[in-house]
XYZ file of C-alpha atoms in Angstrom:
266
model
C 1.428 7.288 -2.537
C 0.065 5.613 0.587
C -3.571 4.964 1.192
C -5.240 3.868 4.188
C -8.885 2.561 3.905
C -11.562 1.776 6.859
C -10.674 4.878 8.421
C -13.788 5.078 10.793
C -13.503 1.509 11.548
C -11.510 -0.153 14.419
C -11.879 -3.667 13.382
C -11.989 -5.198 9.850
C -12.486 -8.946 9.087
C -10.760 -10.549 6.497
C -11.548 -13.494 4.774
C -9.380 -15.651 2.336
C -11.429 -17.933 -0.164
C -9.655 -20.267 -2.845
C -12.348 -20.294 -5.304
C -10.896 -21.995 -8.116
C -7.732 -22.922 -10.338
C -7.198 -19.597 -11.837
C -8.907 -16.238 -12.172
C -8.694 -13.986 -15.704
C -8.261 -10.795 -13.572
C -7.301 -8.757 -16.635
C -10.515 -7.357 -17.221
C -10.536 -6.232 -13.613
C -6.953 -4.708 -14.021
C -8.534 -2.006 -16.812
C -11.214 -0.877 -14.265
C -10.867 1.571 -11.183
C -8.896 -0.118 -8.681
C -6.879 0.530 -5.566
C -3.895 -0.800 -6.034
C -1.901 -3.684 -8.271
C 0.477 -6.617 -7.461
C -1.334 -7.906 -6.345
C -4.646 -6.047 -7.486
C -6.687 -4.546 -4.915
C -10.281 -3.589 -6.245
C -13.455 -1.895 -4.570
C -15.985 -4.473 -3.320
C -19.501 -3.941 -1.513
C -20.537 -0.607 -0.082
C -17.168 -0.088 2.084
C -15.040 -2.832 1.692
C -12.126 -3.876 -1.056
C -10.595 -7.558 -2.614
C -7.645 -8.918 -3.458
C -7.320 -11.193 -6.246
C -4.267 -13.647 -7.146
C -4.411 -14.979 -10.681
C -3.717 -18.360 -9.023
C -7.602 -18.998 -7.799
C -7.499 -16.946 -4.464
C -9.197 -13.534 -3.147
C -8.960 -11.915 0.096
C -11.962 -9.958 0.896
C -12.079 -7.212 3.807
C -15.007 -5.346 5.307
C -17.522 -7.221 3.431
C -20.769 -8.658 4.543
C -22.137 -11.958 3.865
C -24.369 -10.843 1.167
C -21.801 -8.451 -0.311
C -19.220 -11.056 -0.389
C -21.419 -13.828 -2.046
C -22.707 -11.160 -4.622
C -18.881 -10.549 -5.314
C -18.006 -13.861 -5.747
C -21.218 -14.035 -8.515
C -19.605 -11.305 -10.274
C -16.486 -13.097 -10.639
C -18.089 -16.406 -11.992
C -17.376 -15.535 -15.610
C -13.601 -14.924 -14.778
C -12.861 -18.339 -12.762
C -11.423 -21.615 -14.521
C -12.480 -24.884 -12.648
C -14.174 -23.369 -9.589
C -13.421 -24.981 -6.042
C -16.880 -26.004 -4.130
C -16.935 -25.421 -1.728
C -13.999 -22.880 -1.539
C -10.947 -23.444 1.097
C -11.559 -20.297 3.707
C -9.515 -19.021 6.310
C -10.292 -15.487 8.461
C -8.266 -13.146 10.118
C -9.302 -10.301 12.151
C -7.352 -6.824 11.833
C -7.602 -4.370 14.760
C -6.669 -1.032 14.796
C -3.895 -0.468 17.802
C -1.109 2.020 17.710
C 0.716 0.486 20.849
C 1.286 -2.987 19.556
C 0.979 -2.676 15.806
C 2.180 -5.906 14.029
C 1.456 -8.122 17.034
C -0.249 -11.367 16.215
C -2.581 -12.907 18.808
C -4.526 -16.121 17.684
C -6.864 -15.183 14.683
C -6.149 -11.157 15.163
C -3.586 -8.954 14.047
C -3.090 -5.402 15.375
C -2.137 -2.733 12.942
C -1.311 1.218 13.813
C -3.335 1.842 10.508
C -5.171 -0.071 7.686
C -2.254 0.870 4.673
C -3.277 -0.714 1.514
C 0.027 -1.897 1.530
C -0.553 -3.745 4.505
C -3.526 -5.440 3.162
C -1.771 -6.804 0.279
C 0.887 -8.047 2.551
C -1.730 -9.907 4.629
C -3.819 -10.960 1.598
C -0.528 -12.629 0.348
C 0.094 -14.714 3.297
C -3.606 -15.611 3.517
C -4.022 -16.652 0.029
C -0.868 -18.868 0.053
C -2.531 -20.390 3.476
C -5.604 -21.517 1.884
C -3.743 -22.903 -1.115
C -1.419 -24.750 1.167
C -4.357 -25.891 2.991
C -6.186 -26.826 -0.343
C -3.387 -28.860 -1.354
C -2.614 -30.523 1.795
C -5.750 -32.084 1.763
C -5.562 -33.222 -2.032
C -2.216 -34.667 -0.916
C -3.398 -36.729 2.169
C -6.097 -38.383 -0.049
C -3.426 -38.892 -2.858
C -1.325 -40.697 0.143
C -4.003 -42.522 1.543
C -5.136 -44.204 -2.167
C -1.304 -44.558 -2.950
C -0.761 -46.839 0.332
C -2.170 -50.052 -1.122
C 0.056 -49.817 -3.683
C 3.066 -49.672 -1.442
C 1.741 -52.606 0.404
C 1.467 -54.452 -2.365
C 4.357 -53.923 -4.558
C 5.693 -57.654 -4.720
C 2.589 -58.287 -6.367
C 2.650 -59.445 -9.824
C -1.093 -59.461 -10.522
C -2.651 -56.032 -10.766
C -5.881 -55.460 -12.514
C -6.268 -52.513 -15.031
C -8.275 -50.015 -12.747
C -5.437 -50.133 -10.013
C -2.692 -49.084 -12.916
C -5.121 -46.468 -14.056
C -5.173 -45.522 -10.362
C -1.496 -45.578 -9.789
C -1.226 -43.404 -13.369
C -3.715 -40.741 -11.643
C -2.091 -40.299 -8.916
C 1.148 -39.455 -10.442
C -0.798 -36.791 -12.259
C -2.464 -35.399 -9.563
C 1.074 -35.196 -7.968
C 2.504 -33.591 -11.101
C -0.500 -31.224 -11.260
C 0.135 -30.247 -7.496
C 3.709 -29.438 -7.782
C 3.330 -27.355 -10.896
C 0.564 -25.100 -9.311
C 2.694 -25.060 -5.910
C 6.008 -24.016 -7.893
C 4.957 -22.730 -11.328
C 2.287 -20.821 -10.340
C 1.909 -19.574 -6.677
C 5.568 -19.324 -5.648
C 4.482 -19.978 -2.622
C 7.736 -19.260 -0.598
C 8.591 -16.356 -2.799
C 8.116 -13.003 -0.987
C 5.593 -10.467 -2.854
C 6.901 -8.110 -5.256
C 5.434 -5.146 -2.967
C 8.117 -5.607 -0.371
C 10.732 -4.435 -2.910
C 8.849 -0.827 -3.293
C 7.992 -0.948 0.683
C 10.714 -2.758 2.746
C 9.309 -1.369 5.596
C 6.692 -3.810 5.496
C 8.926 -7.016 5.851
C 8.775 -7.529 9.406
C 5.161 -7.610 9.125
C 5.243 -10.096 6.029
C 7.728 -12.206 8.285
C 5.438 -12.291 11.122
C 2.724 -13.451 9.286
C 4.629 -16.009 7.400
C 5.810 -17.646 10.452
C 2.592 -17.495 12.410
C 0.887 -19.582 9.506
C 3.964 -21.654 8.736
C 3.885 -21.066 5.316
C 7.545 -22.080 4.819
C 7.367 -25.373 6.709
C 4.032 -26.220 5.381
C 5.361 -25.995 1.906
C 8.376 -28.193 2.591
C 6.201 -30.731 4.195
C 3.820 -30.738 1.170
C 7.086 -31.284 -0.779
C 7.941 -33.937 1.352
C 4.652 -35.679 0.802
C 4.369 -35.108 -2.979
C 7.892 -36.412 -3.581
C 6.929 -39.675 -1.415
C 3.810 -40.229 -3.400
C 5.640 -39.797 -6.568
C 8.581 -42.240 -5.830
C 6.387 -44.750 -4.613
C 3.806 -44.719 -7.467
C 6.999 -44.696 -9.894
C 8.274 -47.362 -8.111
C 5.359 -49.620 -7.965
C 4.939 -48.639 -11.826
C 8.544 -49.587 -12.174
C 7.917 -53.081 -10.943
C 4.717 -53.718 -12.415
C 6.834 -53.167 -15.913
C 9.394 -55.325 -14.864
C 6.758 -58.189 -13.765
C 4.946 -57.506 -17.306
C 8.354 -57.979 -18.988
C 9.216 -61.468 -17.023
C 5.533 -62.617 -17.777
C 6.710 -61.896 -21.698
C 9.662 -63.912 -21.092
C 8.270 -66.945 -19.526
C 5.352 -66.838 -22.323
C 8.354 -66.879 -25.003
C 10.075 -69.731 -22.884
C 7.167 -71.712 -22.983
C 6.339 -71.405 -26.276
C 10.150 -72.734 -27.545
C 9.377 -75.465 -25.101
C 6.041 -76.753 -26.828
C 7.967 -75.986 -30.276
C 10.885 -78.211 -29.055
C 8.327 -80.942 -27.821
C 6.100 -80.800 -30.792
C 9.281 -81.464 -33.038
C 10.493 -84.229 -30.948
C 7.059 -85.888 -31.174
C 7.217 -86.005 -34.716
C 10.731 -86.914 -34.871
C 9.783 -89.974 -32.717
C 6.241 -90.954 -33.518
C 6.107 -89.976 -37.329
C 9.420 -91.118 -38.533
């Protein structure tokens, strides 16, 4: 059964926030909720919130104080908080003449259906995730550039090697989050039940360039990973070469000592 919210309002503000690496929403699923997959719960006096396991929430029609109180109530459920949170905003405007139209940071809807809010929340949540990891990947890329510029150098210190390994770890972590948990380019399950909302989903996905940003992020992650992998490979080869030269030098020294003993002690 379809349910509408905010029937007394013509505009509603939506705010997406990435607040942690994950949110344990199991306890909230046992309370009164407005919808599931994704989970929608009441928040504030006349608002609601959509929560995602991968650490993002989208609140609708909350004042600043209500949002702050709601975030505080979620603290025990958050793993590895993101502070300050990544934020995205969108204004929802009731308009029966142009439903689904998107202009700047405003979307026009004929009514504020819970299912429509879930679709909007899905895209906004993915957008803040992308923004967060775009920034992290850019920082990793900046850190990896010095290694790319010095791939032919044979001598790196231990700190540089540790930094390189750390960047590899960061890259794996981001890729796992994007592919294994968030499923950025996958359609939300709610579209199977409400296929009439797919045009709204497509317009939002296009507006926020979800697929394009995901592919660009994947390419950057691949470049960071390959650069780090190549650098570590060259470092390993250089180390092996040094070991081989040490062996050659030891053999030469041994021969010299043997010749010295042969000629001067005979």
